[in-house]
């Protein structure tokens, strides 16, 4: 290892006036070396660093533009979705209002129909009761008439003899004749 560092050490023994050499004094050479290194880095690295920064700037700007375009598209889609939502909500409200109106109409129609049906049933009931009353009255009248007729026939048959019977028939024929003359 000593052989590797020997040439560098021999350079340090050269006189510093008029020649170039390495100064091994770290404290005296550090600021100079740093300024030289920084100067070289700035001189040669300025273009590379500038290109890197420009490329980075272009990528950032491109990313920002893409993000803005995506944001614009997303906002447009959001507005379309909101528009569709408002439209669907309006249609739902319309259906709800129409549905309630239709339900109310159907309810009123059902009430009216039921009311009419009940009225008709009440009328049918009253007619049936009246018909049955008339039929019962007619049956009672027929029975009373038959009983009265049978009683009258029985009375006539028991009271009538041939002469009274002929006189009654003659009187009735006379009354029918008189009635016929009046009607003509």
Short mmCIF file of C-alpha atoms in Angstrom, two decimals:
data_model
loop_
_atom_site.label_atom_id
_atom_site.label_comp_id
_atom_site.label_asym_id
_atom_site.label_seq_id
_atom_site.Cartn_x
_atom_site.Cartn_y
_atom_site.Cartn_z
CA UNK A 1 0.00 0.00 0.00
CA UNK A 2 2.84 2.23 0.58
CA UNK A 3 3.75 1.93 -3.09
CA UNK A 4 0.39 3.32 -4.16
CA UNK A 5 0.62 6.47 -2.05
CA UNK A 6 4.28 7.15 -2.79
CA UNK A 7 3.77 9.07 -6.00
CA UNK A 8 1.23 11.34 -4.30
CA UNK A 9 3.56 12.00 -1.43
CA UNK A 10 6.40 12.81 -3.76
CA UNK A 11 4.18 15.41 -5.40
CA UNK A 12 3.76 17.14 -2.10
CA UNK A 13 7.47 17.84 -1.88
CA UNK A 14 7.55 19.83 -5.03
CA UNK A 15 7.97 23.50 -4.67
CA UNK A 16 4.69 25.42 -5.00
CA UNK A 17 6.06 28.41 -6.88
CA UNK A 18 5.38 28.08 -10.55
CA UNK A 19 4.21 24.52 -10.55
CA UNK A 20 1.06 22.61 -9.98
CA UNK A 21 0.85 20.16 -7.13
CA UNK A 22 -1.23 18.73 -4.36
CA UNK A 23 -1.36 20.43 -1.04
CA UNK A 24 -1.85 17.86 1.68
CA UNK A 25 -2.80 20.42 4.28
CA UNK A 26 -6.49 19.63 4.67
CA UNK A 27 -7.48 22.84 6.43
CA UNK A 28 -5.84 25.16 3.90
CA UNK A 29 -6.90 23.29 0.79
CA UNK A 30 -10.46 22.34 1.74
CA UNK A 31 -12.08 25.67 0.82
CA UNK A 32 -10.17 25.95 -2.41
CA UNK A 33 -10.93 22.36 -3.39
CA UNK A 34 -14.58 22.78 -2.55
CA UNK A 35 -14.85 25.99 -4.54
CA UNK A 36 -13.06 24.37 -7.49
CA UNK A 37 -15.28 21.28 -7.31
CA UNK A 38 -18.36 23.41 -6.97
CA UNK A 39 -17.27 25.62 -9.83
CA UNK A 40 -16.65 22.58 -12.06
CA UNK A 41 -19.96 21.06 -10.99
CA UNK A 42 -21.82 24.26 -11.65
CA UNK A 43 -20.10 24.85 -14.98
CA UNK A 44 -20.53 21.31 -16.32
CA UNK A 45 -23.54 20.29 -14.29
CA UNK A 46 -25.50 23.42 -15.01
CA UNK A 47 -26.68 22.14 -18.40
CA UNK A 48 -27.39 18.64 -17.10
CA UNK A 49 -29.13 19.95 -14.00
CA UNK A 50 -31.04 22.47 -16.09
CA UNK A 51 -32.11 19.70 -18.51
CA UNK A 52 -33.12 17.46 -15.60
CA UNK A 53 -35.08 20.29 -14.00
CA UNK A 54 -36.71 21.19 -17.34
CA UNK A 55 -37.65 17.55 -17.93
CA UNK A 56 -39.01 17.30 -14.41
CA UNK A 57 -40.88 20.58 -14.89
CA UNK A 58 -42.36 19.33 -18.19
CA UNK A 59 -43.44 16.04 -16.58
CA UNK A 60 -45.01 17.92 -13.66
CA UNK A 61 -46.80 20.31 -16.05
CA UNK A 62 -47.95 17.37 -18.18
CA UNK A 63 -49.19 15.58 -15.08
CA UNK A 64 -50.99 18.75 -13.97
CA UNK A 65 -52.60 19.15 -17.43
CA UNK A 66 -53.65 15.50 -17.43
CA UNK A 67 -55.02 15.91 -13.93
CA UNK A 68 -56.90 19.04 -15.00
CA UNK A 69 -58.32 17.22 -18.03
CA UNK A 70 -59.31 14.28 -15.86
CA UNK A 71 -60.78 16.67 -13.32
CA UNK A 72 -62.73 18.45 -16.08
CA UNK A 73 -64.00 15.10 -17.40
CA UNK A 74 -64.90 14.01 -13.89
CA UNK A 75 -66.72 17.30 -13.26
CA UNK A 76 -68.56 16.91 -16.56
CA UNK A 77 -69.56 13.35 -15.66
CA UNK A 78 -70.56 14.53 -12.19
CA UNK A 79 -72.75 17.25 -13.70
CA UNK A 80 -74.32 14.74 -16.09
CA UNK A 81 -74.94 12.37 -13.19
CA UNK A 82 -76.46 15.19 -11.14
CA UNK A 83 -78.64 16.16 -14.11
CA UNK A 84 -79.80 12.57 -14.51
CA UNK A 85 -80.40 12.36 -10.76
CA UNK A 86 -82.53 15.52 -10.85
CA UNK A 87 -84.45 14.15 -13.83
CA UNK A 88 -85.02 10.80 -12.11
CA UNK A 89 -86.07 12.57 -8.91
CA UNK A 90 -88.56 14.69 -10.87
CA UNK A 91 -89.93 11.57 -12.57
CA UNK A 92 -90.13 9.79 -9.22
CA UNK A 93 -91.97 12.77 -7.72
CA UNK A 94 -94.29 12.82 -10.74
CA UNK A 95 -94.93 9.09 -10.41
CA UNK A 96 -95.50 9.53 -6.68
CA UNK A 97 -97.96 12.41 -7.23
CA UNK A 98 -99.69 10.55 -10.07
CA UNK A 99 -99.74 7.40 -7.98
CA UNK A 100 -101.32 9.20 -5.05
CA UNK A 101 -103.82 10.88 -7.37
CA UNK A 102 -104.61 7.55 -9.01
CA UNK A 103 -105.01 5.92 -5.59
CA UNK A 104 -107.37 8.70 -4.49
CA UNK A 105 -109.38 8.37 -7.72
CA UNK A 106 -109.57 4.61 -7.34
CA UNK A 107 -110.55 5.03 -3.69
CA UNK A 108 -113.33 7.46 -4.62
CA UNK A 109 -114.48 5.21 -7.48
CA UNK A 110 -114.52 2.22 -5.13
CA UNK A 111 -116.46 4.17 -2.51
CA UNK A 112 -118.96 5.38 -5.13
CA UNK A 113 -119.28 1.92 -6.64
CA UNK A 114 -119.78 0.33 -3.23
CA UNK A 115 -122.30 3.02 -2.33
CA UNK A 116 -124.26 2.38 -5.54
CA UNK A 117 -124.11 -1.37 -5.00
CA UNK A 118 -125.36 -0.98 -1.44
CA UNK A 119 -128.15 1.30 -2.64
CA UNK A 120 -129.15 -1.23 -5.32
CA UNK A 121 -129.06 -4.04 -2.76
CA UNK A 122 -131.22 -1.94 -0.43
CA UNK A 123 -133.67 -1.32 -3.28
CA UNK A 124 -133.70 -5.04 -4.18
CA UNK A 125 -134.29 -5.88 -0.52
CA UNK A 126 -137.16 -3.38 -0.27
CA UNK A 127 -138.67 -4.64 -3.54
CA UNK A 128 -138.34 -8.23 -2.37
CA UNK A 129 -139.96 -7.38 0.97
CA UNK A 130 -142.76 -5.49 -0.79
CA UNK A 131 -143.25 -8.37 -3.27
CA UNK A 132 -143.35 -10.93 -0.47
CA UNK A 133 -145.79 -8.75 1.49
CA UNK A 134 -148.06 -8.45 -1.56
CA UNK A 135 -147.83 -12.18 -2.19
CA UNK A 136 -148.65 -12.93 1.44
CA UNK A 137 -151.57 -10.46 1.33
CA UNK A 138 -152.83 -12.03 -1.90
CA UNK A 139 -152.57 -15.53 -0.41
CA UNK A 140 -154.46 -14.40 2.68
CA UNK A 141 -157.09 -12.72 0.49
CA UNK A 142 -157.46 -15.84 -1.64
CA UNK A 143 -157.87 -18.02 1.42
CA UNK A 144 -160.35 -15.61 2.96
CA UNK A 145 -162.20 -15.38 -0.36
CA UNK A 146 -162.21 -19.18 -0.72
CA UNK A 147 -163.38 -19.62 2.84
CA UNK A 148 -166.06 -16.93 2.38
CA UNK A 149 -167.09 -18.48 -0.91
CA UNK A 150 -167.20 -21.93 0.60
CA UNK A 151 -169.16 -20.55 3.56
CA UNK A 152 -171.59 -18.73 1.24
CA UNK A 153 -172.00 -21.81 -0.96
CA UNK A 154 -172.56 -23.90 2.10
CA UNK A 155 -175.11 -21.42 3.39
CA UNK A 156 -176.81 -21.17 0.02
CA UNK A 157 -176.88 -24.89 -0.48
CA UNK A 158 -178.35 -25.46 2.91
CA UNK A 159 -180.91 -22.65 2.59
CA UNK A 160 -181.85 -22.88 -1.01
CA UNK A 161 -184.46 -25.02 -2.40
CA UNK A 162 -185.29 -25.32 -6.06
CA UNK A 163 -187.71 -22.45 -6.20
CA UNK A 164 -185.39 -20.02 -4.35
CA UNK A 165 -182.56 -21.22 -6.50
CA UNK A 166 -184.42 -20.44 -9.76
CA UNK A 167 -185.49 -17.04 -8.50
CA UNK A 168 -181.86 -16.11 -7.57
CA UNK A 169 -180.63 -17.16 -10.97
CA UNK A 170 -183.34 -15.09 -12.67
CA UNK A 171 -182.51 -12.05 -10.58
CA UNK A 172 -178.82 -12.35 -11.39
CA UNK A 173 -179.53 -12.76 -15.09
CA UNK A 174 -181.72 -9.65 -14.92
CA UNK A 175 -178.95 -7.69 -13.22
CA UNK A 176 -176.45 -8.81 -15.84
CA UNK A 177 -178.82 -7.75 -18.56
CA UNK A 178 -179.30 -4.32 -16.97
CA UNK A 179 -175.58 -3.93 -16.61
CA UNK A 180 -175.07 -4.85 -20.24
CA UNK A 181 -177.57 -2.25 -21.37
CA UNK A 182 -175.88 0.43 -19.23
CA UNK A 183 -172.43 -0.38 -20.63
CA UNK A 184 -173.68 -0.37 -24.24
#
